[in-house]
PDB file of C-alpha atoms and ligand atoms in Angstrom:
ATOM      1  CA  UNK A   1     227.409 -16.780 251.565  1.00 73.00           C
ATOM      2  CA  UNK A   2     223.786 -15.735 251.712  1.00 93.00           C
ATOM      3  CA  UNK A   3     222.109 -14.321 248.800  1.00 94.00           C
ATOM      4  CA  UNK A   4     221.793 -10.915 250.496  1.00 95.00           C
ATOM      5  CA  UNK A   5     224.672 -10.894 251.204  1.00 95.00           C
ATOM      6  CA  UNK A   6     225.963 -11.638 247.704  1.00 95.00           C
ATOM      7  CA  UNK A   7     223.646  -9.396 246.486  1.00 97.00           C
ATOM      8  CA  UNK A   8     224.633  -6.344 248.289  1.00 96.00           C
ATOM      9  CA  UNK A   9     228.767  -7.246 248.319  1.00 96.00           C
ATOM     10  CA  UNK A  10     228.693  -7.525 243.897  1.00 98.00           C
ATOM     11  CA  UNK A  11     230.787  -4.998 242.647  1.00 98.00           C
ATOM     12  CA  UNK A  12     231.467  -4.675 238.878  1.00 98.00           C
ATOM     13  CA  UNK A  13     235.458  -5.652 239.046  1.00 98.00           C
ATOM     14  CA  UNK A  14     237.980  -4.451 236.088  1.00 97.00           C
ATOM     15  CA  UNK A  15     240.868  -4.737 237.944  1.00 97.00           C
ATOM     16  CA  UNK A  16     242.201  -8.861 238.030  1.00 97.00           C
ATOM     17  CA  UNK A  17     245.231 -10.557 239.284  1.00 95.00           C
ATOM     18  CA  UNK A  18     246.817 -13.015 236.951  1.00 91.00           C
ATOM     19  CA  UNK A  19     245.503 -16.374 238.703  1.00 95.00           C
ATOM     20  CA  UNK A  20     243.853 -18.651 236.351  1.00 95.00           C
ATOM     21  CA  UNK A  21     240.525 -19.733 237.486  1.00 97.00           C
ATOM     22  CA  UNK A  22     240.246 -23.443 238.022  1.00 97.00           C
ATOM     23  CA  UNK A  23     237.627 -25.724 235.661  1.00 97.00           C
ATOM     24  CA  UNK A  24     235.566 -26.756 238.990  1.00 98.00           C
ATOM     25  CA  UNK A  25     235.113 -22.961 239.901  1.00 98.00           C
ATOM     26  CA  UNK A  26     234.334 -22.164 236.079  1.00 98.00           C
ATOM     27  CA  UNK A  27     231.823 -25.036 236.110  1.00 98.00           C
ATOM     28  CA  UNK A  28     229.890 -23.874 239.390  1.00 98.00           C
ATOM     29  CA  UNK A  29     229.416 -20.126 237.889  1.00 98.00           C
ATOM     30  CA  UNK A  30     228.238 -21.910 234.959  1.00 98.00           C
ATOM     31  CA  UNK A  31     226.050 -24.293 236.907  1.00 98.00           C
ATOM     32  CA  UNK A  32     224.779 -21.203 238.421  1.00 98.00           C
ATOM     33  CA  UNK A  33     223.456 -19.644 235.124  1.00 98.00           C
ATOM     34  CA  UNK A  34     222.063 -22.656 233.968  1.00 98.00           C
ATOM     35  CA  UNK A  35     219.849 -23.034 236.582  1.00 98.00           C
ATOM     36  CA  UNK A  36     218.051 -19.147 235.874  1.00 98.00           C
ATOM     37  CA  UNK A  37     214.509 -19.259 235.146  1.00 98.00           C
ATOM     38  CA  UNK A  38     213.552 -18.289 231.460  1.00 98.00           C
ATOM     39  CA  UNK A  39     209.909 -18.177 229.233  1.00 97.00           C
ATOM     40  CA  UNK A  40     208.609 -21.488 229.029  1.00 95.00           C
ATOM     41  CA  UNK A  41     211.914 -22.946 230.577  1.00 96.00           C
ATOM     42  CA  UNK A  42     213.276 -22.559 226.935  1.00 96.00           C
ATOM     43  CA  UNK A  43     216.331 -22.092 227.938  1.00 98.00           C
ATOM     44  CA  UNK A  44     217.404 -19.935 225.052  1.00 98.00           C
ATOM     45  CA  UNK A  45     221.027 -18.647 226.351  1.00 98.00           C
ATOM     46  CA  UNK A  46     224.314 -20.138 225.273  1.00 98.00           C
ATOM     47  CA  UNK A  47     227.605 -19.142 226.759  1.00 99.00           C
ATOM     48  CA  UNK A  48     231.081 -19.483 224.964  1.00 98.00           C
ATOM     49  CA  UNK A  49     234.356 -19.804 227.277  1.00 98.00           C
ATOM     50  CA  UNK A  50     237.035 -17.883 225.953  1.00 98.00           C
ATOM     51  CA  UNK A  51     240.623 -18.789 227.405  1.00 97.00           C
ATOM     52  CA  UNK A  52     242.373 -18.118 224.623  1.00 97.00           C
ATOM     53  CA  UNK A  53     244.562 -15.009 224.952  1.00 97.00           C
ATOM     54  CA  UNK A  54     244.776 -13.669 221.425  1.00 98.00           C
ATOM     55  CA  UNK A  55     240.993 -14.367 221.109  1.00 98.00           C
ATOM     56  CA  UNK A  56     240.014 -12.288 224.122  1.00 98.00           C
ATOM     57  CA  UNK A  57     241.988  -9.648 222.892  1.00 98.00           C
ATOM     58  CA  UNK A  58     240.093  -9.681 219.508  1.00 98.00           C
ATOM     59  CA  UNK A  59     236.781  -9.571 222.050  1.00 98.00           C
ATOM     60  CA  UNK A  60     238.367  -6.653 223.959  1.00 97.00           C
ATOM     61  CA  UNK A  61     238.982  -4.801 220.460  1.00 97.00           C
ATOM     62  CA  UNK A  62     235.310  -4.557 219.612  1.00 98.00           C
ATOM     63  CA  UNK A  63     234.412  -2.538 222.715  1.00 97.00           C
ATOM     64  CA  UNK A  64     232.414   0.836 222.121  1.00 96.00           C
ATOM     65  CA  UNK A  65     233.114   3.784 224.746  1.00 93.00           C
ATOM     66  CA  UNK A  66     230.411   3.880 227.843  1.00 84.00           C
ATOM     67  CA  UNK A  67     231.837   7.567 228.159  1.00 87.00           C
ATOM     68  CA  UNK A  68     232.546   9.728 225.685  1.00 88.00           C
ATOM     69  CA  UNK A  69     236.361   9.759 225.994  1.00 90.00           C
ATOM     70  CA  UNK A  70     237.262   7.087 227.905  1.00 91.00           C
ATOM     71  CA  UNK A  71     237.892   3.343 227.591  1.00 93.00           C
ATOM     72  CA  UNK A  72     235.536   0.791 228.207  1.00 94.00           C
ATOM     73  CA  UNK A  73     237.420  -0.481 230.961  1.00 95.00           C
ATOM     74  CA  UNK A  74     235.346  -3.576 231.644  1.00 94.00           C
ATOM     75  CA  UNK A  75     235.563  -4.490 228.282  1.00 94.00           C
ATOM     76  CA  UNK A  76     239.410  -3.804 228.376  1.00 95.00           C
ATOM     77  CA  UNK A  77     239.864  -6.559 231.243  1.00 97.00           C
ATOM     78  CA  UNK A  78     238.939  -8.902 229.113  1.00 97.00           C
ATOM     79  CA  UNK A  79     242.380  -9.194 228.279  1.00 96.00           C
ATOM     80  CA  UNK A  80     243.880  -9.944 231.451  1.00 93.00           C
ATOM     81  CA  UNK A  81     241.827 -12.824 233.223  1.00 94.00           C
ATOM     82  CA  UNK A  82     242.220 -15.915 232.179  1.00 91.00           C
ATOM     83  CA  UNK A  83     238.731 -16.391 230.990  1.00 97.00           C
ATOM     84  CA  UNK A  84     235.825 -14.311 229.302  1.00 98.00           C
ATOM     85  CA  UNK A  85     232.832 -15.468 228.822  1.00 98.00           C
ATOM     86  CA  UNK A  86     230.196 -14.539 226.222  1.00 98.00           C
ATOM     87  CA  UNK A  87     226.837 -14.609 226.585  1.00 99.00           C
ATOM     88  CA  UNK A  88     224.502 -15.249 223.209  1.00 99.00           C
ATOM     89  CA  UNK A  89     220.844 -16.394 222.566  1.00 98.00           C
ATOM     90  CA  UNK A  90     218.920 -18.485 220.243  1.00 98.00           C
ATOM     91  CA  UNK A  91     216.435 -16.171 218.612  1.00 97.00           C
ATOM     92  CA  UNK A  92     212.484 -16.763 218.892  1.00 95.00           C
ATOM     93  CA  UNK A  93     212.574 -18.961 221.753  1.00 95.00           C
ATOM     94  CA  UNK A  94     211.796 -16.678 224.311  1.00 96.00           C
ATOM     95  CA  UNK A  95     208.280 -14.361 224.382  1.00 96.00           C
ATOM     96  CA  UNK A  96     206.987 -17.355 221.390  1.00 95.00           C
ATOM     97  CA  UNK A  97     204.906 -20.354 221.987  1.00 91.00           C
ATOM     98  CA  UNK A  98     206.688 -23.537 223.206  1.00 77.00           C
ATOM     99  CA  UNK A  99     205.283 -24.816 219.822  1.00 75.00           C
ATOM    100  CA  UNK A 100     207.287 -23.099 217.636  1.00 70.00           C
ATOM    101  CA  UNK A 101     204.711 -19.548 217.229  1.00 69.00           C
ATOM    102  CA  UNK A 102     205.918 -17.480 214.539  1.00 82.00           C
ATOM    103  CA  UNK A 103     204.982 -14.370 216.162  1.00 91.00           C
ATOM    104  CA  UNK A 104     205.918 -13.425 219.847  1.00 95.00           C
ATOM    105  CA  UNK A 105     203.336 -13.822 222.153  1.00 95.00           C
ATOM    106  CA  UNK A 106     203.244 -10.188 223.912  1.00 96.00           C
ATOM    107  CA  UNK A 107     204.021  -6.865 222.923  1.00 97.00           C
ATOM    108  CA  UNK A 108     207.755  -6.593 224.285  1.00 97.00           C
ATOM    109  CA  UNK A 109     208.793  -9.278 221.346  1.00 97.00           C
ATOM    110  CA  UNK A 110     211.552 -11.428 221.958  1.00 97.00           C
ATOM    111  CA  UNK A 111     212.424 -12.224 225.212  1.00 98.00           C
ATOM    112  CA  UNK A 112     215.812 -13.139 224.529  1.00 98.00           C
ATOM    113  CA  UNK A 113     217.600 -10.284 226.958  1.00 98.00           C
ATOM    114  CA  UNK A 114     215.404 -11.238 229.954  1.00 98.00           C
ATOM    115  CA  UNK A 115     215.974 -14.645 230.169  1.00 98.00           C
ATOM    116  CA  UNK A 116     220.100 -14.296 229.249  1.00 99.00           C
ATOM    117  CA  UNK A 117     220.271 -11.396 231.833  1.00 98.00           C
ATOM    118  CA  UNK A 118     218.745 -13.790 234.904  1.00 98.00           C
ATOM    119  CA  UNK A 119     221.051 -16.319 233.558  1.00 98.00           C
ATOM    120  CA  UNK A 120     224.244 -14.215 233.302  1.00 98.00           C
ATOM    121  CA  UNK A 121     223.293 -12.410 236.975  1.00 98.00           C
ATOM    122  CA  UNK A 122     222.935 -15.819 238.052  1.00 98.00           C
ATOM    123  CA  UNK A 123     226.062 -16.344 237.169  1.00 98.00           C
ATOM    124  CA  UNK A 124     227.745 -12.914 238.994  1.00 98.00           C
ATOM    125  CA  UNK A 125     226.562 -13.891 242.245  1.00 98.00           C
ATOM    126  CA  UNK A 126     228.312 -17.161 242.219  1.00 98.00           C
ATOM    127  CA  UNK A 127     231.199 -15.744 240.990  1.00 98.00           C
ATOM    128  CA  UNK A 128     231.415 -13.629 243.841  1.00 98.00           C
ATOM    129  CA  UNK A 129     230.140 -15.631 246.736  1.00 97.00           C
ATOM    130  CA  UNK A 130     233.292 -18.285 245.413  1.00 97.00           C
ATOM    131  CA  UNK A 131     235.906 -15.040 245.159  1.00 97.00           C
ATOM    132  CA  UNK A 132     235.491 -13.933 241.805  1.00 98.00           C
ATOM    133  CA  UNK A 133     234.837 -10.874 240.178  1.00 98.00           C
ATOM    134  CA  UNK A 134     232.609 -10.087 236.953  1.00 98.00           C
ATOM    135  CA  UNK A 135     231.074  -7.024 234.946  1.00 98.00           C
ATOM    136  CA  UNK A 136     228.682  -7.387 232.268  1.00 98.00           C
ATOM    137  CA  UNK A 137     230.048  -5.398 229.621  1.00 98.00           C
ATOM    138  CA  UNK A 138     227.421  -4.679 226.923  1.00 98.00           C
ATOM    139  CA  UNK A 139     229.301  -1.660 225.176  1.00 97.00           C
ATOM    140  CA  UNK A 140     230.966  -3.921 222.375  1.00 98.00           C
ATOM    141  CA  UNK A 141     230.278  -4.916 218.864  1.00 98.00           C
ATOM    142  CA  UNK A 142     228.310  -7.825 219.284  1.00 98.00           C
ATOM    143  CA  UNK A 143     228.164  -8.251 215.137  1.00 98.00           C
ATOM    144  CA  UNK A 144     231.735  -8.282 215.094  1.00 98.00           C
ATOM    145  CA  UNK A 145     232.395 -11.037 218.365  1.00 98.00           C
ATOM    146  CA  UNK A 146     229.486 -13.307 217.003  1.00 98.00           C
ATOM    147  CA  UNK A 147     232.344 -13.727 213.743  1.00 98.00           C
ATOM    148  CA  UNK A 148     235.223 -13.964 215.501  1.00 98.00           C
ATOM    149  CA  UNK A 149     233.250 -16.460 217.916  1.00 98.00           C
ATOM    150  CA  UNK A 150     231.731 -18.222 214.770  1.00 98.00           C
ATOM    151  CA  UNK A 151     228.060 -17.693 216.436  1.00 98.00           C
ATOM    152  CA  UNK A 152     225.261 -19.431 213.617  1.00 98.00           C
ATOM    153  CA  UNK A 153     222.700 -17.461 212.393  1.00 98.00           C
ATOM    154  CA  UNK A 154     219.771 -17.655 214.858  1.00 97.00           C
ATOM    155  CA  UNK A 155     221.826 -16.672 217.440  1.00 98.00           C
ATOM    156  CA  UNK A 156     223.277 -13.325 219.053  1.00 98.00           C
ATOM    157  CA  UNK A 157     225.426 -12.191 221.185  1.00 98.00           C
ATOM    158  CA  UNK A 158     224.152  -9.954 224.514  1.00 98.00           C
ATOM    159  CA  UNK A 159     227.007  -9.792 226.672  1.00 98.00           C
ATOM    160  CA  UNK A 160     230.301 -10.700 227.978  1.00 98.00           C
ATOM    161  CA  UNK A 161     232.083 -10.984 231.276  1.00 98.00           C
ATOM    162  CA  UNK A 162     235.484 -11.346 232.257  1.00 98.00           C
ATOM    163  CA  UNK A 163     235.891 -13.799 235.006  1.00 98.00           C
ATOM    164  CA  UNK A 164     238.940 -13.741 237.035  1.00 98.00           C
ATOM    165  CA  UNK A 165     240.765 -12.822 240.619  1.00 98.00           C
ATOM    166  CA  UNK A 166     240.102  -9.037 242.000  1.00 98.00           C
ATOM    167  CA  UNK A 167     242.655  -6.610 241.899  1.00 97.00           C
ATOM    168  CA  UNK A 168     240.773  -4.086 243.609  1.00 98.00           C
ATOM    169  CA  UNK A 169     237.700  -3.572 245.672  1.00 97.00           C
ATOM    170  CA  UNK A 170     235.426  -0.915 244.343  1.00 97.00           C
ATOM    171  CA  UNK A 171     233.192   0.792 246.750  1.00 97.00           C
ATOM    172  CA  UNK A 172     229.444   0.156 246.124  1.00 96.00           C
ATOM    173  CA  UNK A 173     228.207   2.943 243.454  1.00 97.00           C
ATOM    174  CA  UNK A 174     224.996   4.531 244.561  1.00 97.00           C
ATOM    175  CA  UNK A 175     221.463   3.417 244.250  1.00 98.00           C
ATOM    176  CA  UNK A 176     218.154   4.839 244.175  1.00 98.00           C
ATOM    177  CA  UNK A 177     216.462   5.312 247.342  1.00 97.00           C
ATOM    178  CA  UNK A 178     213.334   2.696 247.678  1.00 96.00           C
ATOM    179  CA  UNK A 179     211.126   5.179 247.548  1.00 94.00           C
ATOM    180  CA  UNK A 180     212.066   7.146 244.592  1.00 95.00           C
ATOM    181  CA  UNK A 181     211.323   3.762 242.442  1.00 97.00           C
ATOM    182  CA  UNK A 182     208.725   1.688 244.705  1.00 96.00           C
ATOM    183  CA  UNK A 183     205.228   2.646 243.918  1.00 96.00           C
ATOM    184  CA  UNK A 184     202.050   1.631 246.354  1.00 96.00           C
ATOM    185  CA  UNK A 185     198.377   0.530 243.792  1.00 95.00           C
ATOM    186  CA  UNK A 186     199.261   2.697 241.192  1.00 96.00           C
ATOM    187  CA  UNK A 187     202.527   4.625 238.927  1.00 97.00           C
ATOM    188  CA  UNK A 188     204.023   7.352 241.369  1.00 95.00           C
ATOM    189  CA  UNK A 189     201.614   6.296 244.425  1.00 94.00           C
ATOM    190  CA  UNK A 190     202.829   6.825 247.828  1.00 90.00           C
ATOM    191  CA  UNK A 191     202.829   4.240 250.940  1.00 82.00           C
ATOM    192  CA  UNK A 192     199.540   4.828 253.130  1.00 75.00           C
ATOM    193  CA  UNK A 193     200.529   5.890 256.300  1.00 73.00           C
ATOM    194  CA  UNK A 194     199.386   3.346 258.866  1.00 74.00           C
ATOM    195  CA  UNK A 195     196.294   4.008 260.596  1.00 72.00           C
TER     196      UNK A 195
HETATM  197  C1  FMN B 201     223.570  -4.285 230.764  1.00 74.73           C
HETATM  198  C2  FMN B 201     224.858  -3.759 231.354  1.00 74.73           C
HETATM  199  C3  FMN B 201     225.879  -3.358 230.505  1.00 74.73           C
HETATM  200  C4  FMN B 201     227.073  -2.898 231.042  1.00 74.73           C
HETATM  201  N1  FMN B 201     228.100  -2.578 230.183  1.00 74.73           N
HETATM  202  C5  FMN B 201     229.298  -2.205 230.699  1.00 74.73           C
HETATM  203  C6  FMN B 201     230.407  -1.991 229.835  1.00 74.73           C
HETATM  204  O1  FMN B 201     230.331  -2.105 228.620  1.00 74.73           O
HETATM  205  N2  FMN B 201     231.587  -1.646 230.403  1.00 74.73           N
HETATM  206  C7  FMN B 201     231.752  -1.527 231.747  1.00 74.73           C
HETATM  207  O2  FMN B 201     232.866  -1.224 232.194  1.00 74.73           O
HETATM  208  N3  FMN B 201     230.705  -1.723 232.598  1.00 74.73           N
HETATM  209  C8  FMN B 201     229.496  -2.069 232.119  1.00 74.73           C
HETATM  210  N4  FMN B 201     228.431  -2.342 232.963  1.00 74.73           N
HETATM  211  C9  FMN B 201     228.630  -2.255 234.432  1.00 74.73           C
HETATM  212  C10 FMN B 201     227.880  -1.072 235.055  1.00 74.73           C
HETATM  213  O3  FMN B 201     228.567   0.126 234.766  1.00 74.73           O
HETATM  214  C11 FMN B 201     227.766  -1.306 236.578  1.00 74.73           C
HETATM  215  O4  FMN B 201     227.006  -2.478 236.802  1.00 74.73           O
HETATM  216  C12 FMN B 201     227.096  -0.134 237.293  1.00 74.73           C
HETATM  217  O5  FMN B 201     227.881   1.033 237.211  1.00 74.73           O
HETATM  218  C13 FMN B 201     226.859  -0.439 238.782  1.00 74.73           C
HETATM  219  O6  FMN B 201     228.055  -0.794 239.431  1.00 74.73           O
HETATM  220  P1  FMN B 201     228.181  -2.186 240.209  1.00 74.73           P
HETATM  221  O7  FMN B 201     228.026  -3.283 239.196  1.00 74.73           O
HETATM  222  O8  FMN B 201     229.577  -2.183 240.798  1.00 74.73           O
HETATM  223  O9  FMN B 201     227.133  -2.225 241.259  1.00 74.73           O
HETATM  224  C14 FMN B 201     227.227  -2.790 232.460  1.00 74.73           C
HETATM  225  C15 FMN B 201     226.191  -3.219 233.288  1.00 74.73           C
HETATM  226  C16 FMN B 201     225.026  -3.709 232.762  1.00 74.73           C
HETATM  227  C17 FMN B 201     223.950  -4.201 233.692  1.00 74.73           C
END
């Protein structure tokens, strides 16, 4: 598939059939995150495969409401694919000198969300050019899955994904039109027309 393609065919999927998804198609969507860029190549993200059924129920439990009102359903498919998979982050890697800094390097901190969203996007587009369908769900309580996940101190948890076989086929939700969020030499500046 090309990457445009991919790209532009991603829906966020929280509908899944049953199907189990087979090691060598888990390992290529992993493959696939592990190769994201990050600061200084460090690498910081770690991801935990979750099979177990009574443990992705215990993920699915810490969900927060997106809506006021209404289930996280992203979070709620967790329980019915045959995998989840959470993605955490070691702490002061990212945004700090390769040497070990003890303050971050620019003003935006820790880098840690950067670098594990390429990775876990990364890791959406594979699924889907191989079949698969995703959604980062980020609406949970990631205090309460880094226990139940045993994640060390150091580490945190950003996000989770189910990862199974669609049960539906969303149509694409809307975007922004280029030129509502493109600017041209400066904030809110407009394309020169051509001469
Ligand atoms: C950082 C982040 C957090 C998200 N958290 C949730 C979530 O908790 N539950 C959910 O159902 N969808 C969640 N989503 C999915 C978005 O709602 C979805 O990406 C957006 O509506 C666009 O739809 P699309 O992915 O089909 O293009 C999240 C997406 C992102 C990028």
């Amino acid at each position: 598939m090309e990457v445009m393609e991919a790209i532009k065919g991603r829906r966020s999927i929280r509908k899944y059939t049953p199907k189990a998804v087979e090691d060598k198609t888990l390992e290529l969507v992993l493959e696939a995150a592990r190769q994201a860029p990050s600061w200084a190549n460090t690498q910081c993200w770690r991801f935990i495969v979750v099979r177990d059924s009574q443990l992705r129920d215990k993920l699915a439990d810490t969900a927060i409401e997106v809506t006021e009102g209404k289930s996280n359903r992203g979070a709620e498919a967790v329980r019915i694919t045959s995998v989840a998979i959470v993605a955490c982050a070691e702490l002061r890697k990212a945004g700090y000198y390769a040497k070990g800094g003890k303050a971050p390097v620019t003003d935006k901190g820790d880098w840690y969300m950067y670098d594990v969203a390429l990775a876990v996007q990364n890791l959406t587009l594979a699924a889907h050019a191989l079949g698969l369908g995703t959604v980062h769900i980020g609406a949970f309580d990631a205090v309460k899955v880094a226990e139940i996940l045993g994640v060390p101190e150091g580490f945190v948890v950003v996000s989770m994904t189910p990862l199974g076989y669609p049960d539906e086929a969303p149509n694409p939700r809307p975007r922004k039109e280029l030129s509502e969020i493109v600017f041209y030499d400066k904030f809110g500046g407009k394309k020169a027309k051509p001469a």
